[in-house]
Amino acid sequence: MGNACCCCTDSAASDPVHTGTTNSYAGTSSKFTSFSQDKSSLEISNGSTPSGTTHRPHSISTSIASLKAFSYNDLKAATRNFRPESFLGEGGFGIVYKGYVDEHTLVPSRPGQGMAIAIKKLKLEGVQGHREWLAEVHYLGALHHPNLVKLIGFCAEDCNRLLVYEYMPRGSLENHLFRKGRHIATMPWETRMRIAVGAAKGLAFLHVAERQVIYRDFKASNILLDNQYNAKLSDFGLAKDGPMGDDTHVSTRIMGTYGYAAPEYLATGHLSARSDVYSFGVVLLEILTGLKTVDNNRPSGEEKLVDWAKPCLDNKRQMKSQNRGPPWKRSWIPLNSCRVLGRGRCKIHG
């Protein structure tokens, strides 16, 4: 199936918080040595998981048992040699393409025929990308839920690292909230709330799993939407196993996206499910207000959405929606809605 490709090991340096958004199909830290296309040899050295813990509910070989091992030539054919017309987006992990395969056999098919898939291709020079690629295989290969994006297969042939997902035709929540254009209409409140509930269900599934998983990168760009606007969490490159036994948190290098990461995690490196809940609260504010989590054009001290929202929650005011579109499509959000949602699902007040 191809020769193994040796990869770099983890460094001791701290990873910075991500300051930009990554592509929604793109991606934990781990020490690993080599891969090959053979499923049996796709392993992590030293018995550690992609999150750096030694206790795990399953091994990499278990994770990939249900995944399709694609050849690189198959994925080239599915995307017409990764032509520009197949391009979907680009993130820190690499470039994402749209391709087509037969729904039953998963062999490449002609464009527009068969089943659409999203193919994420690792940038060869990205060491962190190798770690995130492995984390995606580890978690999405074993975790299955209606509100998690489905990982169909992978390619680990020579030095090529690719992941194959179900295609999400509506793109990301971020696109619908902030990148409106001719082809993206203002999203109705009913749809927004359904997306919020779906994303919450996916997050809750991770937190109550037999072996808790902390997502660590919950943000609007990682919430993908199918044709019916059902929300699915994607990009598990930063996911980490949660604490065990009586432990309340795990200590980890600080990673994530600025504006979404919980302040106590940024200050201490202590990670728990509550860190994800804080990030959920930030996304909920984005959904409610139509404002970005970080905007340097806002007044000093209000650049972060959480800081902007605090006075609205404290002073019994209504929060005006900033959603673009005709005036008759704009609306006001009752303060009580924000307060209930904020206290019930977000960690707005320290």
mmCIF file of C-alpha atoms in Angstrom:
data_model
loop_
_atom_site.group_PDB
_atom_site.id
_atom_site.type_symbol
_atom_site.label_atom_id
_atom_site.label_comp_id
_atom_site.label_asym_id
_atom_site.label_seq_id
_atom_site.Cartn_x
_atom_site.Cartn_y
_atom_site.Cartn_z
ATOM 1 C CA MET A 1 0.000 0.000 0.000
ATOM 2 C CA GLY A 2 2.921 2.366 0.197
ATOM 3 C CA ASN A 3 5.981 2.967 2.276
ATOM 4 C CA ALA A 4 5.856 4.244 5.827
ATOM 5 C CA CYS A 5 6.635 7.896 6.332
ATOM 6 C CA CYS A 6 8.542 8.976 9.423
ATOM 7 C CA CYS A 7 7.198 12.070 11.134
ATOM 8 C CA CYS A 8 8.506 14.455 13.747
ATOM 9 C CA THR A 9 7.752 14.024 17.433
ATOM 10 C CA ASP A 10 6.140 16.480 19.765
ATOM 11 C CA SER A 11 8.181 19.401 21.047
ATOM 12 C CA ALA A 12 8.187 20.716 24.583
ATOM 13 C CA ALA A 13 7.381 24.255 23.582
ATOM 14 C CA SER A 14 3.985 25.688 24.348
ATOM 15 C CA ASP A 15 1.581 25.991 21.464
ATOM 16 C CA PRO A 16 0.001 29.404 20.974
ATOM 17 C CA VAL A 17 -3.707 29.922 20.969
ATOM 18 C CA HIS A 18 -4.970 29.985 17.401
ATOM 19 C CA THR A 19 -5.769 33.551 16.472
ATOM 20 C CA GLY A 20 -7.565 32.856 13.211
ATOM 21 C CA THR A 21 -10.237 30.515 12.041
ATOM 22 C CA THR A 22 -9.428 27.303 10.270
ATOM 23 C CA ASN A 23 -11.357 25.655 7.507
ATOM 24 C CA SER A 24 -14.379 23.854 8.819
ATOM 25 C CA TYR A 25 -13.282 20.480 7.482
ATOM 26 C CA ALA A 26 -9.739 20.927 8.812
ATOM 27 C CA GLY A 27 -8.353 20.364 12.124
ATOM 28 C CA THR A 28 -3.609 16.393 20.799
ATOM 29 C CA SER A 29 -0.583 16.619 20.918
ATOM 30 C CA SER A 30 1.071 13.246 20.653
ATOM 31 C CA LYS A 31 4.339 11.531 20.127
ATOM 32 C CA PHE A 32 4.229 9.230 17.177
ATOM 33 C CA THR A 33 6.652 7.645 14.831
ATOM 34 C CA SER A 34 5.432 6.252 11.557
ATOM 35 C CA PHE A 35 2.373 5.405 9.513
ATOM 36 C CA SER A 36 1.601 3.212 6.580
ATOM 37 C CA GLN A 37 -1.546 2.617 4.574
ATOM 38 C CA ASP A 38 -1.846 -0.748 6.320
ATOM 39 C CA LYS A 39 -4.417 -0.258 9.094
ATOM 40 C CA SER A 40 -2.591 -2.602 11.439
ATOM 41 C CA SER A 41 0.508 -0.411 11.490
ATOM 42 C CA LEU A 42 -1.244 2.913 12.002
ATOM 43 C CA GLU A 43 -0.252 3.332 15.629
ATOM 44 C CA ILE A 44 0.958 5.791 18.235
ATOM 45 C CA SER A 45 4.220 5.138 19.994
ATOM 46 C CA ASN A 46 4.569 4.807 23.767
ATOM 47 C CA GLY A 47 0.910 3.856 24.150
ATOM 48 C CA SER A 48 -0.220 7.463 24.221
ATOM 49 C CA THR A 49 -3.325 8.896 22.633
ATOM 50 C CA PRO A 50 -3.421 11.966 20.411
ATOM 51 C CA SER A 51 -4.296 13.924 23.528
ATOM 52 C CA GLY A 52 -1.193 12.771 25.326
ATOM 53 C CA THR A 53 -2.878 10.510 27.900
ATOM 54 C CA THR A 54 -2.039 6.880 28.562
ATOM 55 C CA HIS A 55 -5.602 5.753 29.337
ATOM 56 C CA ARG A 56 -7.894 5.466 26.400
ATOM 57 C CA PRO A 57 -11.124 3.642 25.565
ATOM 58 C CA HIS A 58 -9.777 2.320 22.312
ATOM 59 C CA SER A 59 -6.606 2.084 20.288
ATOM 60 C CA ILE A 60 -5.939 3.645 16.915
ATOM 61 C CA SER A 61 -6.427 0.233 15.313
ATOM 62 C CA THR A 62 -9.903 0.117 16.872
ATOM 63 C CA SER A 63 -10.672 3.645 15.684
ATOM 64 C CA ILE A 64 -9.898 2.888 12.055
ATOM 65 C CA ALA A 65 -11.559 -0.524 11.904
ATOM 66 C CA SER A 66 -14.698 0.935 10.334
ATOM 67 C CA LEU A 67 -12.889 3.448 8.112
ATOM 68 C CA LYS A 68 -12.105 3.058 4.441
ATOM 69 C CA ALA A 69 -8.398 3.123 3.579
ATOM 70 C CA PHE A 70 -8.290 5.102 0.325
ATOM 71 C CA SER A 71 -5.342 5.088 -2.030
ATOM 72 C CA TYR A 72 -3.917 8.434 -3.033
ATOM 73 C CA ASN A 73 -4.761 7.707 -6.671
ATOM 74 C CA ASP A 74 -8.388 7.077 -5.707
ATOM 75 C CA LEU A 75 -8.645 10.496 -4.084
ATOM 76 C CA LYS A 76 -6.896 12.139 -7.016
ATOM 77 C CA ALA A 77 -9.482 10.582 -9.304
ATOM 78 C CA ALA A 78 -12.371 11.583 -7.026
ATOM 79 C CA THR A 79 -11.272 15.245 -7.173
ATOM 80 C CA ARG A 80 -10.105 15.229 -10.806
ATOM 81 C CA ASN A 81 -6.484 15.515 -9.669
ATOM 82 C CA PHE A 82 -7.348 18.119 -7.005
ATOM 83 C CA ARG A 83 -8.369 20.641 -9.633
ATOM 84 C CA PRO A 84 -9.208 24.218 -8.598
ATOM 85 C CA GLU A 85 -12.871 23.571 -9.414
ATOM 86 C CA SER A 86 -12.917 21.016 -6.582
ATOM 87 C CA PHE A 87 -11.517 23.466 -4.019
ATOM 88 C CA LEU A 88 -13.715 24.038 -0.945
ATOM 89 C CA GLY A 89 -11.424 25.928 1.417
ATOM 90 C CA GLU A 90 -8.127 26.077 3.241
ATOM 91 C CA GLY A 91 -7.161 26.023 6.908
ATOM 92 C CA GLY A 92 -4.230 25.433 9.201
ATOM 93 C CA PHE A 93 -4.346 21.698 8.538
ATOM 94 C CA GLY A 94 -4.395 21.925 4.770
ATOM 95 C CA ILE A 95 -6.662 22.251 1.768
ATOM 96 C CA VAL A 96 -10.158 20.795 1.455
ATOM 97 C CA TYR A 97 -11.586 19.536 -1.836
ATOM 98 C CA LYS A 98 -14.938 18.222 -2.967
ATOM 99 C CA GLY A 99 -14.992 14.840 -4.640
ATOM 100 C CA TYR A 100 -17.367 12.094 -5.700
ATOM 101 C CA VAL A 101 -17.395 8.361 -5.015
ATOM 102 C CA ASP A 102 -19.836 5.544 -5.590
ATOM 103 C CA GLU A 103 -22.213 5.434 -2.640
ATOM 104 C CA HIS A 104 -21.847 1.674 -2.167
ATOM 105 C CA THR A 105 -18.319 0.797 -3.273
ATOM 106 C CA LEU A 106 -16.638 4.147 -2.476
ATOM 107 C CA VAL A 107 -14.677 3.966 -5.717
ATOM 108 C CA PRO A 108 -14.160 7.300 -7.534
ATOM 109 C CA SER A 109 -16.979 8.440 -9.789
ATOM 110 C CA ARG A 110 -17.560 11.233 -12.278
ATOM 111 C CA PRO A 111 -18.165 14.766 -10.962
ATOM 112 C CA GLY A 112 -21.791 15.185 -9.984
ATOM 113 C CA GLN A 113 -22.411 11.445 -9.911
ATOM 114 C CA GLY A 114 -22.514 9.240 -6.849
ATOM 115 C CA MET A 115 -21.956 10.555 -3.333
ATOM 116 C CA ALA A 116 -20.280 13.891 -2.635
ATOM 117 C CA ILE A 117 -17.412 13.809 -0.140
ATOM 118 C CA ALA A 118 -15.053 16.349 1.410
ATOM 119 C CA ILE A 119 -11.352 15.489 1.231
ATOM 120 C CA LYS A 120 -8.929 17.229 3.570
ATOM 121 C CA LYS A 121 -5.330 17.156 2.361
ATOM 122 C CA LEU A 122 -2.551 17.767 4.865
ATOM 123 C CA LYS A 123 0.081 20.374 4.108
ATOM 124 C CA LEU A 124 3.272 18.355 3.915
ATOM 125 C CA GLU A 125 5.305 20.915 5.847
ATOM 126 C CA GLY A 126 2.923 21.082 8.806
ATOM 127 C CA VAL A 127 4.197 19.064 11.788
ATOM 128 C CA GLN A 128 1.197 20.069 13.905
ATOM 129 C CA GLY A 129 -0.986 18.919 11.045
ATOM 130 C CA HIS A 130 0.313 15.360 11.441
ATOM 131 C CA ARG A 131 -0.738 15.381 15.090
ATOM 132 C CA GLU A 132 -4.157 16.783 14.296
ATOM 133 C CA TRP A 133 -4.618 14.288 11.461
ATOM 134 C CA LEU A 134 -3.974 11.462 13.899
ATOM 135 C CA ALA A 135 -6.328 12.950 16.489
ATOM 136 C CA GLU A 136 -9.105 13.173 13.884
ATOM 137 C CA VAL A 137 -8.671 9.493 13.038
ATOM 138 C CA HIS A 138 -8.530 8.526 16.702
ATOM 139 C CA TYR A 139 -11.694 10.324 17.794
ATOM 140 C CA LEU A 140 -13.951 10.489 14.730
ATOM 141 C CA GLY A 141 -13.042 6.914 13.843
ATOM 142 C CA ALA A 142 -14.566 5.753 17.127
ATOM 143 C CA LEU A 143 -17.224 8.347 17.986
ATOM 144 C CA HIS A 144 -20.537 8.292 16.134
ATOM 145 C CA HIS A 145 -23.468 10.648 16.727
ATOM 146 C CA PRO A 146 -25.987 12.501 14.509
ATOM 147 C CA ASN A 147 -24.395 15.797 15.553
ATOM 148 C CA LEU A 148 -20.796 14.820 14.774
ATOM 149 C CA VAL A 149 -19.527 14.962 11.197
ATOM 150 C CA LYS A 150 -18.935 11.485 9.792
ATOM 151 C CA LEU A 151 -15.378 10.451 8.956
ATOM 152 C CA ILE A 152 -15.592 8.010 6.045
ATOM 153 C CA GLY A 153 -11.954 7.134 5.557
ATOM 154 C CA PHE A 154 -8.343 8.195 5.343
ATOM 155 C CA CYS A 155 -5.226 7.972 3.214
ATOM 156 C CA ALA A 156 -1.770 7.380 4.719
ATOM 157 C CA GLU A 157 0.174 6.457 1.616
ATOM 158 C CA ASP A 158 3.850 7.398 1.520
ATOM 159 C CA CYS A 159 3.966 10.921 2.980
ATOM 160 C CA ASN A 160 0.410 11.788 1.939
ATOM 161 C CA ARG A 161 -2.076 12.374 4.756
ATOM 162 C CA LEU A 162 -5.728 12.866 3.810
ATOM 163 C CA LEU A 163 -9.092 12.501 5.520
ATOM 164 C CA VAL A 164 -12.423 11.812 3.818
ATOM 165 C CA TYR A 165 -15.658 13.136 5.339
ATOM 166 C CA GLU A 166 -19.316 13.301 4.483
ATOM 167 C CA TYR A 167 -19.967 16.461 2.486
ATOM 168 C CA MET A 168 -21.897 19.177 4.320
ATOM 169 C CA PRO A 169 -23.614 21.233 1.594
ATOM 170 C CA ARG A 170 -24.625 24.230 3.742
ATOM 171 C CA GLY A 171 -21.081 24.926 4.880
ATOM 172 C CA SER A 172 -20.328 26.335 8.312
ATOM 173 C CA LEU A 173 -22.405 28.339 10.758
ATOM 174 C CA GLU A 174 -19.745 31.037 10.534
ATOM 175 C CA ASN A 175 -20.443 31.506 6.824
ATOM 176 C CA HIS A 176 -24.141 32.024 7.454
ATOM 177 C CA LEU A 177 -23.600 34.453 10.312
ATOM 178 C CA PHE A 178 -20.782 36.606 8.980
ATOM 179 C CA ARG A 179 -20.058 36.013 5.306
ATOM 180 C CA LYS A 180 -23.390 36.833 3.813
ATOM 181 C CA GLY A 181 -23.638 37.376 0.095
ATOM 182 C CA ARG A 182 -25.933 36.731 -2.799
ATOM 183 C CA HIS A 183 -26.133 33.036 -2.041
ATOM 184 C CA ILE A 184 -26.492 33.185 1.757
ATOM 185 C CA ALA A 185 -29.758 34.530 3.164
ATOM 186 C CA THR A 186 -30.349 35.835 6.668
ATOM 187 C CA MET A 187 -30.923 32.834 8.919
ATOM 188 C CA PRO A 188 -34.325 32.699 10.689
ATOM 189 C CA TRP A 189 -34.335 32.526 14.483
ATOM 190 C CA GLU A 190 -35.948 29.087 14.474
ATOM 191 C CA THR A 191 -33.071 27.773 12.377
ATOM 192 C CA ARG A 192 -30.493 29.431 14.609
ATOM 193 C CA MET A 193 -31.952 27.856 17.715
ATOM 194 C CA ARG A 194 -32.154 24.438 16.074
ATOM 195 C CA ILE A 195 -28.488 24.717 15.152
ATOM 196 C CA ALA A 196 -27.600 25.742 18.708
ATOM 197 C CA VAL A 197 -29.498 22.782 20.152
ATOM 198 C CA GLY A 198 -27.925 20.355 17.674
ATOM 199 C CA ALA A 199 -24.423 21.599 18.437
ATOM 200 C CA ALA A 200 -25.160 21.335 22.167
ATOM 201 C CA LYS A 201 -26.264 17.717 21.710
ATOM 202 C CA GLY A 202 -23.015 16.888 19.937
ATOM 203 C CA LEU A 203 -20.996 18.521 22.695
ATOM 204 C CA ALA A 204 -22.999 16.795 25.431
ATOM 205 C CA PHE A 205 -22.386 13.442 23.736
ATOM 206 C CA LEU A 206 -18.633 14.008 24.012
ATOM 207 C CA HIS A 207 -18.859 15.044 27.652
ATOM 208 C CA VAL A 208 -20.954 12.073 28.820
ATOM 209 C CA ALA A 209 -19.133 9.437 26.768
ATOM 210 C CA GLU A 210 -17.775 6.404 28.618
ATOM 211 C CA ARG A 211 -14.402 8.098 28.317
ATOM 212 C CA GLN A 212 -15.066 11.824 28.361
ATOM 213 C CA VAL A 213 -13.754 13.834 25.424
ATOM 214 C CA ILE A 214 -13.063 17.562 25.645
ATOM 215 C CA TYR A 215 -13.535 19.161 22.239
ATOM 216 C CA ARG A 216 -11.310 22.201 22.910
ATOM 217 C CA ASP A 217 -12.141 24.079 19.703
ATOM 218 C CA PHE A 218 -15.883 24.775 19.749
ATOM 219 C CA LYS A 219 -16.517 27.709 17.400
ATOM 220 C CA ALA A 220 -18.860 28.774 14.614
ATOM 221 C CA SER A 221 -16.496 27.703 11.834
ATOM 222 C CA ASN A 222 -16.397 24.150 13.220
ATOM 223 C CA ILE A 223 -20.186 23.737 13.200
ATOM 224 C CA LEU A 224 -21.145 22.343 9.789
ATOM 225 C CA LEU A 225 -24.658 22.227 8.357
ATOM 226 C CA ASP A 226 -26.344 19.653 6.156
ATOM 227 C CA ASN A 227 -29.159 20.377 3.700
ATOM 228 C CA GLN A 228 -31.719 20.554 6.520
ATOM 229 C CA TYR A 229 -29.456 22.814 8.628
ATOM 230 C CA ASN A 230 -28.716 20.035 11.089
ATOM 231 C CA ALA A 231 -25.565 20.954 13.002
ATOM 232 C CA LYS A 232 -22.555 18.643 13.134
ATOM 233 C CA LEU A 233 -19.303 19.259 14.976
ATOM 234 C CA SER A 234 -16.157 18.936 12.884
ATOM 235 C CA ASP A 235 -12.400 19.340 13.316
ATOM 236 C CA PHE A 236 -11.278 17.144 16.209
ATOM 237 C CA GLY A 237 -7.596 17.939 15.813
ATOM 238 C CA LEU A 238 -7.400 19.579 19.247
ATOM 239 C CA ALA A 239 -9.680 17.145 21.102
ATOM 240 C CA LYS A 240 -8.379 15.654 24.323
ATOM 241 C CA ASP A 241 -9.384 12.918 26.741
ATOM 242 C CA GLY A 242 -11.084 14.333 29.831
ATOM 243 C CA PRO A 243 -10.067 13.821 33.476
ATOM 244 C CA MET A 244 -10.415 10.435 35.124
ATOM 245 C CA GLY A 245 -11.487 9.355 38.579
ATOM 246 C CA ASP A 246 -11.584 12.177 41.105
ATOM 247 C CA ASP A 247 -9.636 14.558 38.901
ATOM 248 C CA THR A 248 -11.505 17.740 37.999
ATOM 249 C CA HIS A 249 -9.355 18.725 35.039
ATOM 250 C CA VAL A 250 -6.416 17.778 32.879
ATOM 251 C CA SER A 251 -3.358 19.980 32.538
ATOM 252 C CA THR A 252 -2.400 20.734 28.969
ATOM 253 C CA ARG A 253 -0.651 23.154 26.717
ATOM 254 C CA ILE A 254 -2.914 26.044 25.814
ATOM 255 C CA MET A 255 -4.483 25.600 22.399
ATOM 256 C CA GLY A 256 -7.676 26.783 20.772
ATOM 257 C CA THR A 257 -9.017 29.943 19.150
ATOM 258 C CA TYR A 258 -8.762 33.407 20.671
ATOM 259 C CA GLY A 259 -12.107 34.763 21.805
ATOM 260 C CA TYR A 260 -13.608 31.308 22.320
ATOM 261 C CA ALA A 261 -11.196 29.838 24.885
ATOM 262 C CA ALA A 262 -12.244 30.006 28.547
ATOM 263 C CA PRO A 263 -10.233 32.551 30.574
ATOM 264 C CA GLU A 264 -9.413 30.097 33.378
ATOM 265 C CA TYR A 265 -8.013 27.672 30.803
ATOM 266 C CA LEU A 266 -5.884 30.432 29.291
ATOM 267 C CA ALA A 267 -4.636 31.406 32.749
ATOM 268 C CA THR A 268 -3.868 27.957 34.141
ATOM 269 C CA GLY A 269 -3.852 25.386 31.340
ATOM 270 C CA HIS A 270 -6.445 23.433 33.340
ATOM 271 C CA LEU A 271 -8.898 21.909 30.881
ATOM 272 C CA SER A 272 -12.333 20.476 31.677
ATOM 273 C CA ALA A 273 -15.742 20.082 30.068
ATOM 274 C CA ARG A 274 -16.579 23.525 31.462
ATOM 275 C CA SER A 275 -14.035 24.972 29.066
ATOM 276 C CA ASP A 276 -16.156 23.671 26.185
ATOM 277 C CA VAL A 277 -19.321 25.049 27.797
ATOM 278 C CA TYR A 278 -17.757 28.517 27.915
ATOM 279 C CA SER A 279 -16.976 28.250 24.193
ATOM 280 C CA PHE A 280 -20.557 27.164 23.569
ATOM 281 C CA GLY A 281 -21.702 30.309 25.348
ATOM 282 C CA VAL A 282 -19.588 32.475 23.065
ATOM 283 C CA VAL A 283 -21.059 30.811 19.971
ATOM 284 C CA LEU A 284 -24.530 31.270 21.418
ATOM 285 C CA LEU A 285 -23.846 34.994 21.733
ATOM 286 C CA GLU A 286 -22.754 35.058 18.088
ATOM 287 C CA ILE A 287 -25.988 33.336 17.093
ATOM 288 C CA LEU A 288 -28.103 35.719 19.171
ATOM 289 C CA THR A 289 -26.407 38.964 18.183
ATOM 290 C CA GLY A 290 -24.915 38.386 14.742
ATOM 291 C CA LEU A 291 -21.648 39.856 16.075
ATOM 292 C CA LYS A 292 -18.218 38.261 15.729
ATOM 293 C CA THR A 293 -16.454 36.927 18.787
ATOM 294 C CA VAL A 294 -13.570 39.353 18.229
ATOM 295 C CA ASP A 295 -13.910 42.665 16.383
ATOM 296 C CA ASN A 296 -11.225 45.319 16.743
ATOM 297 C CA ASN A 297 -13.626 47.920 15.329
ATOM 298 C CA ARG A 298 -15.722 47.815 18.499
ATOM 299 C CA PRO A 299 -14.969 50.338 21.282
ATOM 300 C CA SER A 300 -11.960 49.766 23.499
ATOM 301 C CA GLY A 301 -12.693 47.093 26.079
ATOM 302 C CA GLU A 302 -15.502 45.612 23.981
ATOM 303 C CA GLU A 303 -13.445 43.984 21.236
ATOM 304 C CA LYS A 304 -14.282 40.549 22.648
ATOM 305 C CA LEU A 305 -17.949 39.655 22.359
ATOM 306 C CA VAL A 306 -18.125 38.417 25.947
ATOM 307 C CA ASP A 307 -16.941 41.816 27.218
ATOM 308 C CA TRP A 308 -19.419 43.573 24.926
ATOM 309 C CA ALA A 309 -22.289 41.419 26.209
ATOM 310 C CA LYS A 310 -21.671 41.751 29.952
ATOM 311 C CA PRO A 311 -23.349 45.183 30.300
ATOM 312 C CA CYS A 312 -26.386 43.867 28.413
ATOM 313 C CA LEU A 313 -26.771 41.102 30.967
ATOM 314 C CA ASP A 314 -26.062 43.346 33.947
ATOM 315 C CA ASN A 315 -28.209 46.372 33.091
ATOM 316 C CA LYS A 316 -31.540 44.808 32.094
ATOM 317 C CA ARG A 317 -31.339 46.140 28.589
ATOM 318 C CA GLN A 318 -32.399 44.586 25.326
ATOM 319 C CA MET A 319 -29.661 43.395 23.040
ATOM 320 C CA LYS A 320 -30.077 44.572 19.471
ATOM 321 C CA SER A 321 -29.381 42.049 16.769
ATOM 322 C CA GLN A 322 -26.762 43.240 14.314
ATOM 323 C CA ASN A 323 -27.784 40.822 11.596
ATOM 324 C CA ARG A 324 -27.422 42.205 8.130
ATOM 325 C CA GLY A 325 -30.346 42.429 5.786
ATOM 326 C CA PRO A 326 -33.397 44.643 5.280
ATOM 327 C CA PRO A 327 -34.607 46.478 8.419
ATOM 328 C CA TRP A 328 -37.785 44.412 8.569
ATOM 329 C CA LYS A 329 -35.664 41.267 8.900
ATOM 330 C CA ARG A 330 -33.749 42.617 11.896
ATOM 331 C CA SER A 331 -35.071 41.896 15.328
ATOM 332 C CA TRP A 332 -34.601 42.580 19.009
ATOM 333 C CA ILE A 333 -33.567 39.909 21.455
ATOM 334 C CA PRO A 334 -35.286 40.106 24.855
ATOM 335 C CA LEU A 335 -32.800 40.402 27.680
ATOM 336 C CA ASN A 336 -34.428 37.549 29.593
ATOM 337 C CA SER A 337 -33.670 35.155 26.722
ATOM 338 C CA CYS A 338 -30.007 36.103 26.820
ATOM 339 C CA ARG A 339 -29.907 35.897 30.616
ATOM 340 C CA VAL A 340 -31.485 32.439 30.760
ATOM 341 C CA LEU A 341 -29.327 31.100 27.954
ATOM 342 C CA GLY A 342 -26.254 32.749 29.374
ATOM 343 C CA ARG A 343 -26.679 31.335 32.856
ATOM 344 C CA GLY A 344 -27.923 27.961 31.693
ATOM 345 C CA ARG A 345 -25.426 27.184 28.953
ATOM 346 C CA CYS A 346 -22.687 29.824 29.016
ATOM 347 C CA LYS A 347 -20.116 30.918 31.516
ATOM 348 C CA ILE A 348 -20.556 34.646 31.006
ATOM 349 C CA HIS A 349 -20.337 35.657 34.653
ATOM 350 C CA GLY A 350 -17.138 34.513 36.330
#
